[in-house]
Short mmCIF file of N, CA and C in Angstrom, two decimals:
data_model
loop_
_atom_site.label_atom_id
_atom_site.label_comp_id
_atom_site.label_asym_id
_atom_site.label_seq_id
_atom_site.Cartn_x
_atom_site.Cartn_y
_atom_site.Cartn_z
N MET A 16 63.49 34.06 -28.39
CA MET A 16 61.83 34.46 -28.85
C MET A 16 61.11 33.27 -28.88
N ARG A 17 61.57 32.41 -29.74
CA ARG A 17 60.64 31.33 -30.36
C ARG A 17 60.49 30.34 -28.76
N PHE A 18 61.72 30.13 -28.16
CA PHE A 18 61.43 29.33 -27.02
C PHE A 18 60.06 29.86 -25.68
N GLY A 19 60.20 31.18 -25.92
CA GLY A 19 59.30 31.91 -24.83
C GLY A 19 58.05 31.99 -25.45
N LEU A 20 57.59 32.10 -26.90
CA LEU A 20 56.51 31.99 -27.39
C LEU A 20 55.73 30.60 -27.17
N ILE A 21 56.43 29.52 -27.40
CA ILE A 21 56.19 28.20 -27.04
C ILE A 21 55.74 27.74 -25.90
N ALA A 22 56.48 28.64 -24.58
CA ALA A 22 56.26 28.30 -23.21
C ALA A 22 55.11 28.81 -22.85
N VAL A 23 54.81 30.26 -23.52
CA VAL A 23 53.52 31.08 -23.26
C VAL A 23 52.34 30.17 -23.69
N VAL A 24 52.20 29.57 -24.86
CA VAL A 24 51.16 28.69 -25.32
C VAL A 24 51.16 27.56 -24.49
N LEU A 25 52.22 26.51 -24.17
CA LEU A 25 51.98 25.85 -23.42
C LEU A 25 51.26 26.20 -22.05
N ILE A 26 51.60 27.05 -21.55
CA ILE A 26 50.99 27.67 -20.20
C ILE A 26 49.58 27.77 -20.29
N ILE A 27 49.31 28.51 -21.26
CA ILE A 27 47.86 28.98 -21.67
C ILE A 27 47.00 27.65 -22.02
N GLY A 28 47.71 26.39 -22.44
CA GLY A 28 46.90 25.47 -22.80
C GLY A 28 46.73 24.48 -21.50
N LEU A 29 47.58 24.45 -20.78
CA LEU A 29 47.59 23.89 -19.34
C LEU A 29 46.50 24.41 -18.76
N PHE A 30 46.33 25.83 -18.44
CA PHE A 30 45.41 26.30 -17.69
C PHE A 30 44.16 26.21 -18.13
N MET A 31 44.03 26.42 -19.37
CA MET A 31 42.58 26.15 -19.99
C MET A 31 42.08 24.74 -19.82
N ALA A 32 42.84 23.71 -20.17
CA ALA A 32 42.94 22.13 -19.72
C ALA A 32 42.48 22.08 -18.18
N GLY A 33 43.02 22.62 -17.59
CA GLY A 33 42.66 22.55 -16.05
C GLY A 33 41.50 23.03 -15.71
N CYS A 34 40.77 23.86 -16.59
CA CYS A 34 39.62 24.66 -16.28
C CYS A 34 38.58 23.75 -16.99
N ALA A 35 38.74 22.88 -17.67
CA ALA A 35 37.43 22.12 -18.21
C ALA A 35 36.98 21.28 -17.37
N THR A 36 35.75 21.09 -17.39
CA THR A 36 34.84 20.19 -16.13
C THR A 36 34.92 18.91 -16.95
N GLN A 37 35.41 17.89 -16.18
CA GLN A 37 35.03 16.68 -16.07
C GLN A 37 34.12 16.00 -16.06
N PRO A 38 33.34 14.90 -16.34
CA PRO A 38 32.29 14.02 -15.81
C PRO A 38 32.80 13.29 -14.75
N GLU A 39 31.81 13.07 -13.68
CA GLU A 39 32.17 12.14 -12.47
C GLU A 39 32.43 11.07 -13.01
N PRO A 40 33.13 10.44 -12.42
CA PRO A 40 33.91 9.00 -12.70
C PRO A 40 32.71 8.48 -12.10
N ASN A 41 32.17 6.94 -12.64
CA ASN A 41 31.39 6.01 -12.19
C ASN A 41 32.15 4.86 -12.12
N ALA A 42 32.27 4.21 -10.96
CA ALA A 42 33.12 2.42 -11.16
C ALA A 42 32.05 1.44 -11.85
N LEU A 43 30.62 1.99 -11.60
CA LEU A 43 29.77 0.71 -12.07
C LEU A 43 29.66 0.71 -13.47
N ILE A 44 30.10 1.77 -14.17
CA ILE A 44 30.13 1.99 -15.56
C ILE A 44 31.09 0.79 -16.44
N GLU A 45 32.05 0.30 -15.62
CA GLU A 45 33.27 -0.63 -16.05
C GLU A 45 32.76 -1.87 -15.83
N ARG A 46 31.51 -2.08 -15.09
CA ARG A 46 31.31 -3.43 -14.96
C ARG A 46 30.52 -3.87 -16.31
N LYS A 47 30.55 -5.01 -16.57
CA LYS A 47 30.29 -5.87 -17.58
C LYS A 47 28.58 -5.70 -17.68
N GLU A 48 28.23 -5.69 -16.49
CA GLU A 48 26.75 -5.99 -16.32
C GLU A 48 25.97 -4.62 -16.91
N LEU A 49 26.84 -3.86 -16.82
CA LEU A 49 26.13 -2.20 -17.20
C LEU A 49 26.61 -1.45 -18.62
N LYS A 50 25.93 -1.54 -19.56
CA LYS A 50 26.18 -0.86 -20.66
C LYS A 50 25.50 0.31 -20.87
N ILE A 51 26.07 1.60 -20.89
CA ILE A 51 25.53 2.86 -21.05
C ILE A 51 25.87 3.88 -22.33
N ASP A 52 24.89 3.90 -22.98
CA ASP A 52 25.26 4.67 -24.18
C ASP A 52 26.09 6.13 -23.63
N PRO A 53 26.94 6.80 -24.51
CA PRO A 53 27.74 8.18 -24.33
C PRO A 53 26.79 8.94 -23.99
N GLU A 54 25.62 9.31 -24.66
CA GLU A 54 24.98 10.40 -24.54
C GLU A 54 23.92 10.32 -22.80
N VAL A 55 23.84 9.14 -22.38
CA VAL A 55 23.27 9.09 -21.34
C VAL A 55 24.25 9.53 -19.95
N ILE A 56 25.92 9.06 -20.27
CA ILE A 56 26.45 9.12 -19.19
C ILE A 56 26.62 10.64 -18.63
N TYR A 57 26.50 11.49 -19.74
CA TYR A 57 26.80 13.09 -18.98
C TYR A 57 25.84 13.64 -18.44
N THR A 58 24.14 12.74 -18.50
CA THR A 58 23.26 13.84 -17.98
C THR A 58 22.66 12.95 -16.70
N MET A 59 23.18 11.58 -16.61
CA MET A 59 22.52 10.60 -15.27
C MET A 59 23.75 9.92 -14.78
N THR A 60 23.74 9.31 -13.66
CA THR A 60 24.62 8.39 -12.96
C THR A 60 23.82 7.06 -12.39
N VAL A 61 24.36 6.05 -12.71
CA VAL A 61 23.70 4.95 -12.15
C VAL A 61 24.36 4.75 -10.68
N THR A 62 23.62 4.86 -9.64
CA THR A 62 24.08 5.13 -8.17
C THR A 62 24.01 3.59 -7.84
N GLU A 63 23.18 2.71 -7.97
CA GLU A 63 23.43 1.62 -7.25
C GLU A 63 23.17 0.59 -8.29
N LEU A 64 23.36 -0.72 -7.83
CA LEU A 64 23.14 -1.87 -8.83
C LEU A 64 23.33 -2.87 -8.06
N LEU A 65 21.95 -3.61 -7.40
CA LEU A 65 21.60 -4.71 -6.68
C LEU A 65 21.31 -5.83 -7.19
N GLU A 66 21.68 -6.92 -6.89
CA GLU A 66 20.95 -8.36 -7.53
C GLU A 66 20.73 -9.07 -6.11
N LYS A 67 19.52 -10.10 -6.31
CA LYS A 67 19.41 -10.87 -5.34
C LYS A 67 18.35 -12.15 -5.96
N ARG A 68 18.12 -13.18 -5.24
CA ARG A 68 17.35 -14.31 -5.90
C ARG A 68 16.18 -14.30 -4.96
N ILE A 69 15.19 -14.41 -5.70
CA ILE A 69 13.67 -14.11 -5.27
C ILE A 69 13.42 -15.79 -5.14
N PRO A 70 13.23 -16.41 -4.09
CA PRO A 70 12.56 -17.78 -3.86
C PRO A 70 11.49 -18.11 -4.68
N GLN A 71 11.16 -19.24 -5.13
CA GLN A 71 9.55 -19.67 -5.77
C GLN A 71 9.76 -21.16 -5.36
N PRO A 72 8.22 -21.56 -5.34
CA PRO A 72 8.07 -22.79 -5.11
C PRO A 72 9.10 -23.72 -5.82
N GLY A 73 9.15 -24.81 -5.57
CA GLY A 73 9.83 -25.96 -6.13
C GLY A 73 11.30 -25.54 -5.85
N GLY A 74 11.71 -24.57 -4.79
CA GLY A 74 13.33 -24.86 -4.59
C GLY A 74 14.09 -23.83 -5.60
N GLU A 75 13.57 -23.32 -6.75
CA GLU A 75 14.50 -22.56 -7.80
C GLU A 75 13.81 -20.91 -7.35
N GLY A 76 15.14 -20.36 -7.80
CA GLY A 76 14.89 -18.96 -7.63
C GLY A 76 14.88 -17.96 -8.68
N LEU A 77 14.28 -16.70 -8.79
CA LEU A 77 14.40 -15.93 -9.71
C LEU A 77 15.29 -14.73 -9.68
N LEU A 78 16.16 -14.54 -10.69
CA LEU A 78 17.18 -13.41 -10.36
C LEU A 78 16.49 -12.04 -10.31
N GLN A 79 16.49 -11.03 -9.44
CA GLN A 79 15.99 -9.81 -9.59
C GLN A 79 16.90 -8.71 -9.35
N ILE A 80 16.85 -7.53 -10.21
CA ILE A 80 17.89 -6.59 -10.28
C ILE A 80 17.05 -5.37 -10.03
N GLN A 81 18.02 -4.49 -9.19
CA GLN A 81 17.44 -2.90 -8.93
C GLN A 81 18.47 -2.15 -9.33
N PHE A 82 17.83 -1.12 -9.82
CA PHE A 82 19.03 0.03 -9.87
C PHE A 82 18.47 1.63 -9.85
N ALA A 83 19.40 2.25 -9.40
CA ALA A 83 19.20 3.60 -9.27
C ALA A 83 19.79 4.74 -10.25
N VAL A 84 19.11 5.60 -10.72
CA VAL A 84 19.28 6.54 -11.54
C VAL A 84 19.43 7.84 -11.03
N GLU A 85 20.60 8.56 -10.86
CA GLU A 85 20.61 10.15 -10.41
C GLU A 85 20.71 11.09 -11.48
N ALA A 86 19.87 11.96 -11.84
CA ALA A 86 20.00 12.66 -12.98
C ALA A 86 20.58 14.34 -12.55
N ARG A 87 21.74 14.57 -13.34
CA ARG A 87 22.12 15.62 -13.13
C ARG A 87 21.42 16.94 -13.72
N SER A 88 20.42 16.41 -14.84
CA SER A 88 19.55 17.41 -15.60
C SER A 88 18.47 16.30 -16.04
N ASP A 89 17.13 17.40 -16.26
CA ASP A 89 16.05 16.65 -16.93
C ASP A 89 16.50 16.08 -17.90
N ALA A 90 16.21 14.65 -17.89
CA ALA A 90 16.39 13.40 -19.29
C ALA A 90 15.41 12.58 -19.37
N GLU A 91 15.47 12.14 -20.51
CA GLU A 91 14.55 11.06 -20.57
C GLU A 91 15.73 9.92 -20.75
N LEU A 92 15.26 8.48 -20.27
CA LEU A 92 15.78 7.18 -20.18
C LEU A 92 15.06 6.40 -20.77
N ALA A 93 15.99 5.24 -21.65
CA ALA A 93 15.33 4.32 -22.00
C ALA A 93 15.95 2.83 -21.34
N TRP A 94 15.59 2.09 -21.06
CA TRP A 94 16.42 0.85 -20.26
C TRP A 94 15.72 -0.62 -20.60
N LYS A 95 16.45 -1.51 -20.71
CA LYS A 95 16.26 -2.97 -20.52
C LYS A 95 17.36 -3.65 -20.24
N VAL A 96 16.83 -4.95 -20.07
CA VAL A 96 17.68 -6.16 -19.21
C VAL A 96 17.67 -7.32 -20.09
N THR A 97 18.82 -7.64 -20.35
CA THR A 97 19.07 -8.93 -21.38
C THR A 97 19.66 -9.87 -20.14
N TRP A 98 18.85 -11.28 -20.34
CA TRP A 98 19.30 -12.14 -19.53
C TRP A 98 20.05 -13.25 -20.03
N PHE A 99 20.83 -13.93 -19.17
CA PHE A 99 21.48 -15.00 -19.64
C PHE A 99 21.49 -15.91 -18.57
N ASP A 100 21.48 -17.09 -19.41
CA ASP A 100 21.87 -18.49 -18.91
C ASP A 100 23.23 -19.22 -18.55
N ALA A 101 23.39 -20.44 -17.93
CA ALA A 101 24.89 -20.55 -17.54
C ALA A 101 25.87 -21.01 -18.78
N SER A 102 25.06 -21.00 -20.03
CA SER A 102 25.83 -21.37 -21.08
C SER A 102 25.88 -20.03 -21.68
N GLY A 103 25.65 -18.66 -21.25
CA GLY A 103 25.81 -17.63 -22.07
C GLY A 103 24.80 -17.40 -22.70
N LEU A 104 23.57 -18.01 -23.08
CA LEU A 104 22.99 -17.88 -23.96
C LEU A 104 21.59 -17.13 -23.60
N VAL A 105 21.06 -15.88 -24.38
CA VAL A 105 19.90 -15.39 -23.99
C VAL A 105 18.69 -15.71 -23.68
N VAL A 106 18.26 -15.44 -22.49
CA VAL A 106 17.05 -16.30 -21.90
C VAL A 106 15.88 -15.14 -22.31
N LYS A 107 14.87 -15.60 -23.24
CA LYS A 107 13.80 -14.78 -23.64
C LYS A 107 12.61 -14.45 -22.58
N GLY A 108 12.06 -13.42 -22.75
CA GLY A 108 11.09 -13.38 -21.88
C GLY A 108 10.10 -12.38 -22.60
N VAL A 109 9.00 -12.01 -21.54
CA VAL A 109 7.85 -11.31 -22.58
C VAL A 109 8.46 -9.69 -22.09
N GLY A 110 8.24 -8.97 -23.01
CA GLY A 110 8.68 -7.51 -23.28
C GLY A 110 10.14 -7.21 -23.03
N ASP A 111 10.86 -7.54 -24.03
CA ASP A 111 12.10 -7.66 -23.92
C ASP A 111 12.85 -6.13 -24.48
N ALA A 112 11.73 -5.23 -25.00
CA ALA A 112 11.92 -4.02 -25.60
C ALA A 112 12.37 -3.04 -24.49
N TYR A 113 12.85 -1.92 -24.82
CA TYR A 113 13.19 -0.97 -24.02
C TYR A 113 12.24 -0.38 -23.14
N ARG A 114 12.33 0.36 -21.91
CA ARG A 114 11.23 0.74 -21.52
C ARG A 114 11.74 2.34 -21.05
N LYS A 115 10.64 3.03 -21.34
CA LYS A 115 11.16 4.80 -21.20
C LYS A 115 10.59 5.12 -19.72
N ALA A 116 11.29 6.10 -19.18
CA ALA A 116 11.46 6.86 -18.14
C ALA A 116 11.60 8.02 -18.22
N SER A 117 11.30 9.07 -17.30
CA SER A 117 11.42 10.70 -17.30
C SER A 117 12.36 10.43 -15.95
N VAL A 118 13.42 11.40 -15.74
CA VAL A 118 14.03 11.64 -14.67
C VAL A 118 14.49 13.11 -14.50
N LEU A 119 14.21 13.53 -13.31
CA LEU A 119 13.94 14.82 -13.10
C LEU A 119 15.83 15.56 -12.36
N ALA A 120 16.06 16.81 -12.98
CA ALA A 120 17.62 17.14 -12.41
C ALA A 120 17.48 16.88 -10.89
N GLY A 121 18.48 16.23 -10.31
CA GLY A 121 18.48 16.17 -8.71
C GLY A 121 17.72 14.86 -8.52
N GLN A 122 16.91 14.50 -9.08
CA GLN A 122 15.87 13.16 -8.56
C GLN A 122 17.06 11.94 -8.84
N THR A 123 16.68 10.88 -7.96
CA THR A 123 16.85 9.53 -7.98
C THR A 123 15.61 8.83 -8.18
N ARG A 124 15.70 7.95 -9.31
CA ARG A 124 14.72 6.98 -9.56
C ARG A 124 15.01 5.40 -9.17
N TYR A 125 14.51 4.95 -8.54
CA TYR A 125 14.54 3.53 -8.69
C TYR A 125 13.94 2.67 -9.68
N PHE A 126 14.82 1.58 -9.97
CA PHE A 126 13.77 0.70 -11.07
C PHE A 126 14.09 -0.76 -10.48
N LYS A 127 13.47 -1.71 -10.78
CA LYS A 127 13.24 -3.37 -10.11
C LYS A 127 12.94 -3.88 -11.55
N THR A 128 13.28 -5.08 -11.77
CA THR A 128 13.10 -6.20 -12.63
C THR A 128 13.61 -7.36 -12.17
N THR A 129 12.50 -8.49 -12.60
CA THR A 129 12.63 -10.07 -12.45
C THR A 129 13.09 -10.62 -13.40
N ALA A 130 13.90 -11.72 -13.58
CA ALA A 130 14.08 -12.60 -14.66
C ALA A 130 12.98 -13.00 -15.08
N PRO A 131 13.16 -13.40 -16.26
CA PRO A 131 11.40 -14.37 -16.66
C PRO A 131 11.94 -15.70 -16.16
N HIS A 132 12.65 -16.26 -16.30
CA HIS A 132 12.82 -17.79 -15.88
C HIS A 132 13.99 -18.04 -14.94
N ALA A 133 13.95 -19.20 -14.23
CA ALA A 133 14.93 -19.44 -13.17
C ALA A 133 16.27 -19.79 -13.72
N ARG A 134 16.21 -20.01 -15.06
CA ARG A 134 17.55 -20.44 -16.01
C ARG A 134 18.68 -19.37 -15.62
N ALA A 135 18.17 -18.24 -15.87
CA ALA A 135 18.56 -16.66 -15.81
C ALA A 135 19.83 -16.63 -14.82
N ILE A 136 21.00 -16.70 -15.01
CA ILE A 136 21.79 -16.47 -13.64
C ILE A 136 22.57 -15.04 -13.70
N SER A 137 22.88 -14.27 -15.09
CA SER A 137 23.31 -13.35 -15.18
C SER A 137 22.76 -12.31 -16.31
N TYR A 138 22.97 -11.12 -16.19
CA TYR A 138 22.25 -10.29 -17.01
C TYR A 138 23.13 -9.04 -17.41
N GLN A 139 22.77 -8.25 -18.29
CA GLN A 139 23.32 -6.90 -18.61
C GLN A 139 22.30 -6.02 -18.84
N LEU A 140 22.41 -4.69 -18.33
CA LEU A 140 21.72 -3.54 -18.34
C LEU A 140 22.04 -2.85 -19.35
N HIS A 141 21.07 -2.21 -19.90
CA HIS A 141 21.41 -1.48 -21.22
C HIS A 141 20.61 -0.23 -20.76
N LEU A 142 20.91 1.24 -20.85
CA LEU A 142 20.69 2.36 -20.71
C LEU A 142 20.88 3.44 -21.79
N ARG A 143 19.87 4.07 -22.53
CA ARG A 143 20.16 5.07 -23.68
C ARG A 143 19.28 5.83 -23.56
N GLU A 144 19.24 6.79 -24.66
CA GLU A 144 18.10 8.05 -24.57
C GLU A 144 17.12 7.29 -25.72
N PRO A 145 16.07 7.47 -25.51
CA PRO A 145 14.86 6.78 -26.12
C PRO A 145 14.56 7.55 -27.33
N LYS A 146 14.36 6.56 -28.41
CA LYS A 146 14.36 7.11 -29.54
C LYS A 146 12.79 7.46 -30.15
#
C-alpha cells in the first residue's frame, strides 16, 4: 500500500515537472562579456553580440560593439557598457550611466556603442530593469 502511494506521488510529480515551461537557453548569457540581471532574462533575449574596431586617424582604432535584444513581452531595459584596457583597468568615459530603452513584444531592437578611448580592448555589457 505504502509503495503504491509513493509511486503515484512520484508519477504525478514527474508529470507536473514535465509540464513546467522553462526559459529558452541563451548561450550568450554564459559569456563573460555579458551580464544580465535575472529579471531581464525572462522577458528578453540578447540575440547578437558583435564587436569590431573602427579605424581612427593615427592608426589606432576604437572598439565598437553592437547587440540586439528580442523581447518576449513589453519591457523596459537599462543597459551600459564597462570598458577595460589591456591591464584589466576600467577606461572611464562620458556617460557611463545606464541608458534606458523600451522593447515591445516580438520586437528586436539594435543597440550600438563605441569605446571612449583606443586603450579599451575588452568590455562587459550590463542589462537590467530600469530603476
